[in-house]
Amino acid sequence: FPELKNDNLLKAARGEPVERVPVWVMRQAGRYLPEFREIRKQYDFFTVCRTPSIACEVTMQPLRRFDLDASIIFSDILVIPQALGLTVEMRPDVGPVFPEPLQTPADLKRLAPEGAVDRVAYVGEAITMMRHVLDGKVPLIGFTGAPWTLMGYMIEGGGSKTMSKTKSWLLCYPEDSEELLTMLTSVIIDYLEMQVKAGAQMLQIFESSAEHLTKSDFLKWCLPYLKDIHDQLTRRLKEQSLPLVPMTLFAKGAAHSLTEQSTLGYDVISLDWTVDPEKAREQVGPNITLQGNLDPQDMYKTPEEIRVLVTDMVRKFGKIRYIANLGHGITPQTPIVSMETFIDAVHKAF
């Protein structure tokens, strides 16, 4: 692979001094970009994910416009449920829909974990292609959804404001819930290993639906599986003399358990916008990198207001062990100038 020219992201993740605070944005390749909307007029969402050349083009789009310190491969967390045999459709103005979600534990028989990772080989192909397209400009991040979050989509049949069906599984079918989460964990470990072999230089695990659980349920139904992912993947990478790439955990809405998250071995903990940077640092200690956490809605403020907010945020986090980002994905109507201002303000904060 081409030599890396800007390694500030990886240095920040490892706790080494950086030339400037690194910044990237969740969903940085997305609908706020007119060139992305043009691609989406021609191709269905999952066609973009499954076609390495198009996935690379979309991954590259924000890097042509903005002075970002990382790229993240264009894909979706729901490629795992697809690989397990469930149909997922991306419907306009609705989002992802599972026409036949898991309704009872009997439906677990419909899932095919054997060979699932081979059915997402296109993500590995896109990662390898992207490393060459990037030509060492910035590091490339790979990612996955976490078990609880994927379980939620598979049972709810799409996004949910309450996760009531999934939570009732935890209550009524605890053993089957455990079986499903264990199956997902196993496939996720295979998937992340494949991404590292393909050339991913950092990994992020999205536990986006943590916010639906109480602290005790988060510690029971998320934490053990997140620990397994970290520990088993690390063991496998060591056994094969593969690079031990930094790993980021983003458990949205789980600020109640930052101390517990800090014990799992992840190099980086990503914070949603509800968390105070200084309090987060107290809870995770000095040896973990923090990522985040501007409210995506703040990106609709004036450039002047954004600059003040971002400068204040970055200075609260500090220059060591910090990666600037939003507290969740950038939203589709975000003005381009907001993104330019956000990135510039991060780089000029120190």
CSV table of C-alpha atoms in Angstrom, one decimal:
chain,number,residue,atom,x,y,z
A,1,PHE,CA,0.0,0.0,0.0
A,2,PRO,CA,1.1,3.6,-0.6
A,3,GLU,CA,2.9,5.3,2.4
A,4,LEU,CA,0.7,7.3,4.8
A,5,LYS,CA,1.3,11.0,4.5
A,6,ASN,CA,-1.0,12.2,7.3
A,7,ASP,CA,-1.0,9.9,10.3
A,8,ASN,CA,-2.4,12.4,12.9
A,9,LEU,CA,-5.5,10.2,13.4
A,10,LEU,CA,-3.5,7.1,14.2
A,11,LYS,CA,-1.2,9.1,16.5
A,12,ALA,CA,-4.1,10.6,18.4
A,13,ALA,CA,-5.6,7.1,18.8
A,14,ARG,CA,-2.3,5.8,20.2
A,15,GLY,CA,-1.8,8.8,22.5
A,16,GLU,CA,1.2,10.2,20.6
A,17,PRO,CA,1.7,13.9,20.0
A,18,VAL,CA,0.0,15.3,16.9
A,19,GLU,CA,0.8,18.1,14.5
A,20,ARG,CA,-2.8,19.2,14.6
A,21,VAL,CA,-6.0,17.8,16.1
A,22,PRO,CA,-7.4,15.2,13.6
A,23,VAL,CA,-10.9,15.6,12.4
A,24,TRP,CA,-13.4,13.5,10.5
A,25,VAL,CA,-17.2,13.3,10.5
A,26,MET,CA,-19.6,10.4,10.8
A,27,ARG,CA,-21.5,10.1,7.5
A,28,GLN,CA,-19.0,12.5,5.9
A,29,ALA,CA,-19.8,10.8,2.6
A,30,GLY,CA,-23.5,11.4,2.5
A,31,ARG,CA,-26.6,13.2,1.4
A,32,TYR,CA,-25.5,16.7,2.4
A,33,LEU,CA,-23.1,16.5,-0.6
A,34,PRO,CA,-24.6,17.3,-4.0
A,35,GLU,CA,-22.2,15.0,-5.7
A,36,PHE,CA,-23.4,12.1,-3.5
A,37,ARG,CA,-27.0,12.9,-4.3
A,38,GLU,CA,-26.1,12.7,-8.0
A,39,ILE,CA,-24.7,9.2,-7.5
A,40,ARG,CA,-27.8,8.1,-5.6
A,41,LYS,CA,-30.0,9.2,-8.6
A,42,GLN,CA,-28.2,6.6,-10.7
A,43,TYR,CA,-27.7,3.8,-8.1
A,44,ASP,CA,-29.7,2.2,-5.4
A,45,PHE,CA,-28.1,2.6,-1.9
A,46,PHE,CA,-27.0,-1.0,-1.5
A,47,THR,CA,-25.7,-1.1,-5.1
A,48,VAL,CA,-23.3,1.7,-4.0
A,49,CYS,CA,-22.2,-0.4,-1.0
A,50,ARG,CA,-21.8,-3.6,-3.1
A,51,THR,CA,-19.9,-2.0,-6.0
A,52,PRO,CA,-16.3,-1.3,-4.9
A,53,SER,CA,-15.6,1.3,-7.5
A,54,ILE,CA,-18.7,3.3,-6.7
A,55,ALA,CA,-18.2,2.9,-2.9
A,56,CYS,CA,-14.6,4.3,-3.4
A,57,GLU,CA,-15.8,7.2,-5.4
A,58,VAL,CA,-18.4,8.1,-2.7
A,59,THR,CA,-15.7,7.6,0.0
A,60,MET,CA,-13.5,10.0,-1.8
A,61,GLN,CA,-16.0,12.8,-2.3
A,62,PRO,CA,-15.7,14.6,1.0
A,63,LEU,CA,-11.9,14.3,0.8
A,64,ARG,CA,-11.9,16.3,-2.4
A,65,ARG,CA,-13.8,19.1,-0.8
A,66,PHE,CA,-12.5,19.2,2.8
A,67,ASP,CA,-9.2,19.1,4.6
A,68,LEU,CA,-10.2,15.9,6.6
A,69,ASP,CA,-7.7,13.7,8.5
A,70,ALA,CA,-9.5,10.4,7.8
A,71,SER,CA,-11.6,8.6,5.4
A,72,ILE,CA,-14.2,6.0,6.3
A,73,ILE,CA,-15.2,3.3,3.8
A,74,PHE,CA,-18.7,3.9,2.4
A,75,SER,CA,-20.9,1.0,3.6
A,76,ASP,CA,-23.7,0.3,6.1
A,77,ILE,CA,-24.1,-1.5,9.4
A,78,LEU,CA,-26.9,-3.5,7.9
A,79,VAL,CA,-24.7,-5.5,5.4
A,80,ILE,CA,-24.3,-8.0,8.3
A,81,PRO,CA,-28.1,-8.8,8.6
A,82,GLN,CA,-28.1,-9.1,4.8
A,83,ALA,CA,-25.1,-11.5,5.0
A,84,LEU,CA,-27.1,-13.6,7.5
A,85,GLY,CA,-29.9,-14.0,5.0
A,86,LEU,CA,-32.4,-11.2,5.9
A,87,THR,CA,-33.7,-8.8,3.2
A,88,VAL,CA,-33.0,-5.1,3.8
A,89,GLU,CA,-34.4,-2.4,1.5
A,90,MET,CA,-33.4,1.3,1.7
A,91,ARG,CA,-36.7,3.1,1.1
A,92,PRO,CA,-36.7,6.9,0.2
A,93,ASP,CA,-37.8,9.1,3.2
A,94,VAL,CA,-38.2,6.0,5.4
A,95,GLY,CA,-34.8,4.5,5.7
A,96,PRO,CA,-33.9,0.8,6.1
A,97,VAL,CA,-36.8,-1.7,6.0
A,98,PHE,CA,-36.7,-5.4,6.7
A,99,PRO,CA,-39.8,-6.9,5.0
A,100,GLU,CA,-39.6,-10.0,7.1
A,101,PRO,CA,-38.0,-9.2,10.5
A,102,LEU,CA,-37.4,-11.8,13.2
A,103,GLN,CA,-40.7,-12.1,15.1
A,104,THR,CA,-40.1,-15.1,17.4
A,105,PRO,CA,-37.1,-17.2,18.3
A,106,ALA,CA,-38.2,-19.8,15.7
A,107,ASP,CA,-37.1,-17.2,13.1
A,108,LEU,CA,-33.5,-17.6,14.2
A,109,LYS,CA,-33.4,-20.8,12.1
A,110,ARG,CA,-33.7,-18.4,9.0
A,111,LEU,CA,-30.3,-17.0,9.8
A,112,ALA,CA,-27.2,-18.4,8.1
A,113,PRO,CA,-24.0,-17.4,10.0
A,114,GLU,CA,-21.9,-20.1,8.2
A,115,GLY,CA,-20.0,-18.2,5.4
A,116,ALA,CA,-21.7,-14.9,6.2
A,117,VAL,CA,-18.4,-13.0,6.0
A,118,ASP,CA,-17.8,-14.3,2.5
A,119,ARG,CA,-21.1,-12.6,1.5
A,120,VAL,CA,-19.7,-9.2,2.5
A,121,ALA,CA,-16.4,-9.7,0.6
A,122,TYR,CA,-17.3,-6.6,-1.5
A,123,VAL,CA,-16.5,-4.5,1.6
A,124,GLY,CA,-13.0,-5.9,1.8
A,125,GLU,CA,-12.6,-5.3,-2.0
A,126,ALA,CA,-13.7,-1.7,-1.6
A,127,ILE,CA,-11.2,-1.2,1.4
A,128,THR,CA,-8.3,-2.6,-0.6
A,129,MET,CA,-9.2,-0.5,-3.7
A,130,MET,CA,-9.7,2.6,-1.5
A,131,ARG,CA,-6.2,2.3,0.1
A,132,HIS,CA,-4.8,2.7,-3.4
A,133,VAL,CA,-7.2,5.4,-4.4
A,134,LEU,CA,-6.2,7.4,-1.3
A,135,ASP,CA,-2.5,7.1,-2.2
A,136,GLY,CA,-1.6,7.6,1.5
A,137,LYS,CA,-3.5,10.9,1.8
A,138,VAL,CA,-5.2,10.0,5.1
A,139,PRO,CA,-5.9,6.7,7.0
A,140,LEU,CA,-8.9,4.6,6.1
A,141,ILE,CA,-11.4,3.5,8.8
A,142,GLY,CA,-13.5,0.4,8.6
A,143,PHE,CA,-16.6,-0.2,10.7
A,144,THR,CA,-19.4,-2.4,11.9
A,145,GLY,CA,-22.6,-2.2,13.8
A,146,ALA,CA,-22.5,-3.7,17.3
A,147,PRO,CA,-24.6,-6.8,18.2
A,148,TRP,CA,-27.4,-5.1,20.2
A,149,THR,CA,-27.8,-2.4,17.6
A,150,LEU,CA,-28.0,-5.0,14.7
A,151,MET,CA,-30.4,-7.2,16.8
A,152,GLY,CA,-32.7,-4.2,17.1
A,153,TYR,CA,-32.9,-3.6,13.4
A,154,MET,CA,-33.5,-7.3,12.7
A,155,ILE,CA,-36.4,-7.5,15.2
A,156,GLU,CA,-38.0,-4.1,14.8
A,157,GLY,CA,-37.8,-4.3,11.0
A,158,GLY,CA,-36.1,-1.0,10.7
A,159,GLY,CA,-35.3,2.0,12.9
A,160,SER,CA,-37.3,2.4,16.0
A,161,LYS,CA,-38.0,5.2,18.5
A,162,THR,CA,-38.7,2.8,21.3
A,163,MET,CA,-37.1,-0.6,20.5
A,164,SER,CA,-40.1,-2.1,22.3
A,165,LYS,CA,-40.2,-5.4,20.3
A,166,THR,CA,-36.4,-6.0,20.9
A,167,LYS,CA,-36.6,-5.1,24.5
A,168,SER,CA,-39.5,-7.6,24.9
A,169,TRP,CA,-37.2,-10.3,23.5
A,170,LEU,CA,-34.7,-9.6,26.2
A,171,LEU,CA,-37.5,-10.0,28.8
A,172,CYS,CA,-39.4,-13.0,27.2
A,173,TYR,CA,-36.6,-14.8,25.4
A,174,PRO,CA,-33.4,-14.1,27.3
A,175,GLU,CA,-31.7,-17.3,26.1
A,176,ASP,CA,-32.6,-16.8,22.5
A,177,SER,CA,-31.5,-13.1,22.7
A,178,GLU,CA,-28.2,-14.4,24.0
A,179,GLU,CA,-27.9,-16.8,21.1
A,180,LEU,CA,-28.6,-14.1,18.6
A,181,LEU,CA,-26.1,-11.6,20.2
A,182,THR,CA,-23.5,-14.4,20.3
A,183,MET,CA,-24.1,-15.2,16.6
A,184,LEU,CA,-23.8,-11.5,15.7
A,185,THR,CA,-20.6,-11.1,17.8
A,186,SER,CA,-19.0,-14.1,16.0
A,187,VAL,CA,-19.8,-12.7,12.5
A,188,ILE,CA,-18.7,-9.2,13.5
A,189,ILE,CA,-15.3,-10.5,14.6
A,190,ASP,CA,-14.9,-12.3,11.2
A,191,TYR,CA,-16.0,-9.2,9.4
A,192,LEU,CA,-13.5,-6.9,11.2
A,193,GLU,CA,-10.7,-9.3,10.8
A,194,MET,CA,-11.5,-9.4,7.0
A,195,GLN,CA,-11.4,-5.5,7.0
A,196,VAL,CA,-8.0,-5.4,8.6
A,197,LYS,CA,-6.6,-8.0,6.1
A,198,ALA,CA,-8.1,-5.8,3.3
A,199,GLY,CA,-6.3,-2.7,4.6
A,200,ALA,CA,-8.4,-0.9,7.2
A,201,GLN,CA,-6.1,1.2,9.4
A,202,MET,CA,-8.6,1.8,12.2
A,203,LEU,CA,-12.0,0.3,13.1
A,204,GLN,CA,-15.1,1.8,14.7
A,205,ILE,CA,-17.9,-0.2,16.3
A,206,PHE,CA,-21.2,1.5,16.3
A,207,GLU,CA,-23.5,0.7,19.2
A,208,SER,CA,-25.9,3.3,18.0
A,209,SER,CA,-28.9,2.0,19.9
A,210,ALA,CA,-27.4,1.9,23.4
A,211,GLU,CA,-29.6,4.8,24.3
A,212,HIS,CA,-32.6,2.5,24.5
A,213,LEU,CA,-31.2,0.5,27.4
A,214,THR,CA,-30.9,1.3,31.2
A,215,LYS,CA,-27.5,1.2,32.6
A,216,SER,CA,-28.0,-2.3,34.0
A,217,ASP,CA,-29.3,-3.6,30.7
A,218,PHE,CA,-26.4,-2.0,28.8
A,219,LEU,CA,-23.9,-3.7,31.1
A,220,LYS,CA,-25.7,-7.0,30.6
A,221,TRP,CA,-26.7,-7.0,26.9
A,222,CYS,CA,-24.0,-4.8,25.3
A,223,LEU,CA,-20.8,-4.8,27.3
A,224,PRO,CA,-19.8,-8.5,27.3
A,225,TYR,CA,-20.2,-8.7,23.6
A,226,LEU,CA,-18.3,-5.5,23.0
A,227,LYS,CA,-15.5,-6.9,25.1
A,228,ASP,CA,-15.5,-10.2,23.2
A,229,ILE,CA,-15.2,-8.3,19.9
A,230,HIS,CA,-12.2,-6.4,21.1
A,231,ASP,CA,-10.5,-9.3,22.8
A,232,GLN,CA,-11.1,-12.0,20.3
A,233,LEU,CA,-10.2,-9.7,17.3
A,234,THR,CA,-7.0,-8.6,19.1
A,235,ARG,CA,-6.1,-12.3,19.7
A,236,ARG,CA,-6.7,-13.2,16.1
A,237,LEU,CA,-4.7,-10.3,14.7
A,238,LYS,CA,-1.8,-11.2,17.0
A,239,GLU,CA,-1.9,-14.9,16.0
A,240,GLN,CA,-1.6,-13.9,12.3
A,241,SER,CA,0.9,-11.1,12.8
A,242,LEU,CA,-1.6,-8.7,11.4
A,243,PRO,CA,-1.5,-5.0,12.4
A,244,LEU,CA,-3.2,-4.2,15.7
A,245,VAL,CA,-5.2,-1.3,14.4
A,246,PRO,CA,-6.7,1.1,16.8
A,247,MET,CA,-10.3,0.4,17.7
A,248,THR,CA,-13.1,2.9,18.5
A,249,LEU,CA,-16.3,2.2,20.4
A,250,PHE,CA,-19.2,4.5,19.9
A,251,ALA,CA,-22.1,3.6,22.3
A,252,LYS,CA,-24.6,6.4,21.6
A,253,GLY,CA,-26.5,7.3,24.7
A,254,ALA,CA,-24.4,5.3,27.1
A,255,ALA,CA,-22.7,8.2,28.9
A,256,HIS,CA,-23.9,6.5,32.1
A,257,SER,CA,-21.2,3.8,31.6
A,258,LEU,CA,-18.1,5.6,30.3
A,259,THR,CA,-16.1,4.2,33.2
A,260,GLU,CA,-17.2,0.6,32.3
A,261,GLN,CA,-16.5,1.3,28.6
A,262,SER,CA,-13.0,2.4,29.4
A,263,THR,CA,-12.2,-1.1,30.8
A,264,LEU,CA,-12.9,-2.9,27.6
A,265,GLY,CA,-9.6,-2.3,25.9
A,266,TYR,CA,-10.7,0.1,23.1
A,267,ASP,CA,-8.2,2.7,22.2
A,268,VAL,CA,-10.8,5.4,21.5
A,269,ILE,CA,-14.2,6.1,23.0
A,270,SER,CA,-16.5,8.2,20.9
A,271,LEU,CA,-19.0,10.5,22.7
A,272,ASP,CA,-22.4,11.7,21.7
A,273,TRP,CA,-23.3,15.4,22.0
A,274,THR,CA,-24.9,15.1,25.5
A,275,VAL,CA,-21.5,14.5,27.2
A,276,ASP,CA,-19.3,17.1,28.8
A,277,PRO,CA,-15.7,16.6,27.6
A,278,GLU,CA,-14.1,17.3,30.9
A,279,LYS,CA,-16.4,15.0,32.8
A,280,ALA,CA,-15.8,12.3,30.2
A,281,ARG,CA,-12.0,12.6,30.6
A,282,GLU,CA,-12.4,12.2,34.4
A,283,GLN,CA,-14.3,9.0,33.9
A,284,VAL,CA,-12.1,7.3,31.2
A,285,GLY,CA,-8.8,8.4,32.7
A,286,PRO,CA,-5.7,9.7,30.8
A,287,ASN,CA,-4.9,6.6,28.7
A,288,ILE,CA,-7.9,6.5,26.3
A,289,THR,CA,-8.5,8.8,23.4
A,290,LEU,CA,-11.8,10.6,23.2
A,291,GLN,CA,-13.7,11.4,20.0
A,292,GLY,CA,-16.5,13.8,19.4
A,293,ASN,CA,-18.8,15.4,20.0
A,294,LEU,CA,-20.5,18.5,18.5
A,295,ASP,CA,-24.3,18.3,18.2
A,296,PRO,CA,-25.0,17.7,14.5
A,297,GLN,CA,-27.8,20.3,14.9
A,298,ASP,CA,-25.2,22.9,15.7
A,299,MET,CA,-24.1,22.6,12.1
A,300,TYR,CA,-27.2,24.7,11.1
A,301,LYS,CA,-25.9,27.7,13.1
A,302,THR,CA,-24.0,30.6,11.5
A,303,PRO,CA,-20.3,30.0,10.6
A,304,GLU,CA,-19.4,32.5,13.3
A,305,GLU,CA,-21.4,30.6,15.9
A,306,ILE,CA,-20.0,27.2,14.7
A,307,ARG,CA,-16.4,28.5,15.0
A,308,VAL,CA,-16.9,29.6,18.6
A,309,LEU,CA,-18.6,26.4,19.6
A,310,VAL,CA,-16.0,24.2,17.9
A,311,THR,CA,-13.0,26.2,19.3
A,312,ASP,CA,-14.5,25.9,22.8
A,313,MET,CA,-15.1,22.2,22.4
A,314,VAL,CA,-11.6,21.3,21.1
A,315,ARG,CA,-9.9,23.3,23.8
A,316,LYS,CA,-12.0,21.5,26.4
A,317,PHE,CA,-10.9,18.1,25.1
A,318,GLY,CA,-7.3,19.2,24.6
A,319,LYS,CA,-4.7,18.4,21.9
A,320,ILE,CA,-3.5,15.0,23.3
A,321,ARG,CA,-5.6,11.9,22.9
A,322,TYR,CA,-8.4,13.6,21.0
A,323,ILE,CA,-10.1,13.2,17.6
A,324,ALA,CA,-12.7,15.8,16.7
A,325,ASN,CA,-16.0,14.7,15.2
A,326,LEU,CA,-19.7,15.2,15.6
A,327,GLY,CA,-21.7,13.5,18.4
A,328,HIS,CA,-23.5,11.4,15.7
A,329,GLY,CA,-23.8,11.4,11.9
A,330,ILE,CA,-24.0,14.7,9.9
A,331,THR,CA,-27.6,15.3,8.8
A,332,PRO,CA,-28.7,15.6,5.1
A,333,GLN,CA,-29.5,19.4,5.0
A,334,THR,CA,-26.2,20.5,6.6
A,335,PRO,CA,-24.8,23.5,4.7
A,336,ILE,CA,-21.4,22.8,3.0
A,337,VAL,CA,-20.0,26.0,4.6
A,338,SER,CA,-20.7,24.5,8.1
A,339,MET,CA,-18.5,21.5,7.3
A,340,GLU,CA,-15.7,23.8,6.0
A,341,THR,CA,-16.0,26.0,9.1
A,342,PHE,CA,-16.1,23.0,11.5
A,343,ILE,CA,-12.9,21.5,10.1
A,344,ASP,CA,-11.1,24.8,9.9
A,345,ALA,CA,-12.0,25.7,13.5
A,346,VAL,CA,-10.7,22.3,14.7
A,347,HIS,CA,-7.4,22.8,13.0
A,348,LYS,CA,-7.0,26.4,14.2
A,349,ALA,CA,-8.1,25.8,17.8
A,350,PHE,CA,-4.5,25.4,19.0
